XYZ file of C-alpha atoms in Angstrom:
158
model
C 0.000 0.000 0.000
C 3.071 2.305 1.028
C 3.664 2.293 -3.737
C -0.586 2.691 -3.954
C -0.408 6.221 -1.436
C 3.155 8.054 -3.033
C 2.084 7.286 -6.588
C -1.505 8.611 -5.550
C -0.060 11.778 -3.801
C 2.603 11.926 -6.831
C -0.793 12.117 -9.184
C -2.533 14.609 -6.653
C -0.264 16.598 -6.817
C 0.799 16.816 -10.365
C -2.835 17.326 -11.328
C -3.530 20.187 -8.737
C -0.157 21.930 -10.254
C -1.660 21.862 -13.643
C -5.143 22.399 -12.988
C -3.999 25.772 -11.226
C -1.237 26.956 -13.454
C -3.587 26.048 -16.554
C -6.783 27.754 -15.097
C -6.722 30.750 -16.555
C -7.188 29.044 -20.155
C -10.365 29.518 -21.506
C -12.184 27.316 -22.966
C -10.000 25.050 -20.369
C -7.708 21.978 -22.164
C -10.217 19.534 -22.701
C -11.562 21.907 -25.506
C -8.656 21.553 -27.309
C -8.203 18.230 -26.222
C -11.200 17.248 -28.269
C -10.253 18.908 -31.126
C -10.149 16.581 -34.856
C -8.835 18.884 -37.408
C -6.532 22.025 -37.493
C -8.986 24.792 -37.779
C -10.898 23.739 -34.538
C -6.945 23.570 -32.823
C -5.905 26.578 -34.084
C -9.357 28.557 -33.332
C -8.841 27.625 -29.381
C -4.805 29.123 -29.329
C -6.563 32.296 -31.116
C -8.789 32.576 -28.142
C -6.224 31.581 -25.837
C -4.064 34.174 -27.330
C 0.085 33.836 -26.931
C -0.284 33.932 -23.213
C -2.478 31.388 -22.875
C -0.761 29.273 -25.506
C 2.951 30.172 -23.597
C 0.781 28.074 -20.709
C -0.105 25.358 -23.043
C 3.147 25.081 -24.333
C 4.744 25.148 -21.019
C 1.947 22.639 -18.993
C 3.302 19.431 -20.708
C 6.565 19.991 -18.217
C 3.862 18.529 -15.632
C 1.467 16.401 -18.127
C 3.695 13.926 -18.887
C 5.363 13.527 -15.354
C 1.446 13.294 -14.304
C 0.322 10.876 -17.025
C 2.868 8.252 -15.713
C 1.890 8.446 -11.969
C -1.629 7.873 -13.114
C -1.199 4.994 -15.513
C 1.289 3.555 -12.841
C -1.710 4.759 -9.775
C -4.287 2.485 -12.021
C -2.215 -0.456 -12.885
C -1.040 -0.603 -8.458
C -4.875 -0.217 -7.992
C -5.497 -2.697 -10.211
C -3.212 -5.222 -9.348
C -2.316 -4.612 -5.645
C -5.195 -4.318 -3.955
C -8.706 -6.122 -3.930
C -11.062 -3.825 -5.513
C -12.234 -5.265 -8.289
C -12.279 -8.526 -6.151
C -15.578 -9.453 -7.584
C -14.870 -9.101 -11.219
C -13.593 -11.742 -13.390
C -10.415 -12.189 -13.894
C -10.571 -11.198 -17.649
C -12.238 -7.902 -16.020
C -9.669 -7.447 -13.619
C -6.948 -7.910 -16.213
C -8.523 -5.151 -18.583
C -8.873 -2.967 -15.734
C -5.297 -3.250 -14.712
C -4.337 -2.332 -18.292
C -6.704 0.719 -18.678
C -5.069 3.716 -16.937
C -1.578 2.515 -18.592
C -3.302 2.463 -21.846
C -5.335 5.832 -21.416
C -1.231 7.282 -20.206
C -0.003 5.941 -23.792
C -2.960 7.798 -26.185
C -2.164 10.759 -23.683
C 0.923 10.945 -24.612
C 0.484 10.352 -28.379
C -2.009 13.548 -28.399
C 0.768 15.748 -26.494
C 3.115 14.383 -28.425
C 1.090 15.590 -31.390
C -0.169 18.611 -29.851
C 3.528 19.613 -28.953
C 4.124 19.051 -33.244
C 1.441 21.420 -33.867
C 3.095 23.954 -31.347
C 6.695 23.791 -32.165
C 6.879 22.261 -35.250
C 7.133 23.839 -39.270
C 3.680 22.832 -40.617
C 1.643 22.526 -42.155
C 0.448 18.795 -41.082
C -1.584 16.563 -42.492
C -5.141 16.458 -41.348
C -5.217 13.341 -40.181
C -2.579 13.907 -37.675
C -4.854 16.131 -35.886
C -7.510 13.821 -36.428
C -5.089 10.918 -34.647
C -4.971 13.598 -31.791
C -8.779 13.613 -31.123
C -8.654 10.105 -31.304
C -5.978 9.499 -29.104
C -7.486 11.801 -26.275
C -10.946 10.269 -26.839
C -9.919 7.181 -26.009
C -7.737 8.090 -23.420
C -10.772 10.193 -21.463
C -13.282 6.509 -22.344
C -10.514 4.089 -20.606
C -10.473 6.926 -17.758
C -13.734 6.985 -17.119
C -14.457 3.742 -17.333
C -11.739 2.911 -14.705
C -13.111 5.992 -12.431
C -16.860 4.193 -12.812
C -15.438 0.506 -12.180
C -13.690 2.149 -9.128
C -16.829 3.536 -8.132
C -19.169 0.946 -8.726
C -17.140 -1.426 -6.958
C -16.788 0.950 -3.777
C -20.451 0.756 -4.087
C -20.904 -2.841 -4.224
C -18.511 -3.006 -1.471
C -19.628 -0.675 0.660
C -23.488 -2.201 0.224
């Protein structure tokens, strides 16, 4: 349990630094996050303006850092402890591969979003169509963990 609490203070953390230093971004990251071709990317920096995108640019100092305490966070979870007790153990194994897996296509779309940024374009279309992918699967394996968490508190705690 001693991994389970400094990888889940680690992630705390990490996401309470970014959340403040990125809250003065609006719309906020997941806008842009969810973004599948250039002219929807590029429309958010132009409202973000080059402060705002200086913070964009900057944030991934503490995204990626945070991206591999929570894929390591879900995989402990998963693995080291007895939550998901009551699934299968097919269940259990996709469980304990979800947050790692969600970490990867999170850092494929920063990856890609840090092209867009500091790269010499233009890209191709579909690599900011790869992006929206990536981070759309990355937020459906996240929540899904988060509501297998919480369903199985539930059942647990019932």
């Amino acid at each position: 349990m001693r991994r389970i609490r400094a990888v889940a203070i680690a992630s705390a953390l990490l996401f309470a630094a970014m959340a403040v230093y990125t809250w003065p971004l609006k719309p906020g990251i997941p806008a842009i996050q969810l973004t599948f071709t250039e002219s929807a990317f590029t429309s958010i920096l132009a409202e973000w303006k080059p402060a705002g995108v200086h913070i964009f640019k900057t944030h991934f100092a503490t995204d990626f850092p945070f991206l591999v305490c929570y894929g390591a966070l879900g995989y402990l979870v998963s693995r080291e402890t007895n939550l998901f007790e009551r699934h299968t153990r097919r269940v259990r194994s996709l469980l304990a591969l979800s947050l790692p897996f969600a970490a990867a296509a999170d850092a494929i779309e920063n990856s890609l979003h840090l092209l867009f940024l500091l790269g010499t374009g233009p890209f191709s279309q579909s690599l900011y169509f790869a992006a929206g992918i990536a981070s759309t699967i990355k937020w459906l394996l996240i929540v899904g963990f988060v509501g297998s968490s919480a369903y199985a508190l539930y059942k647990t705690a019932g």
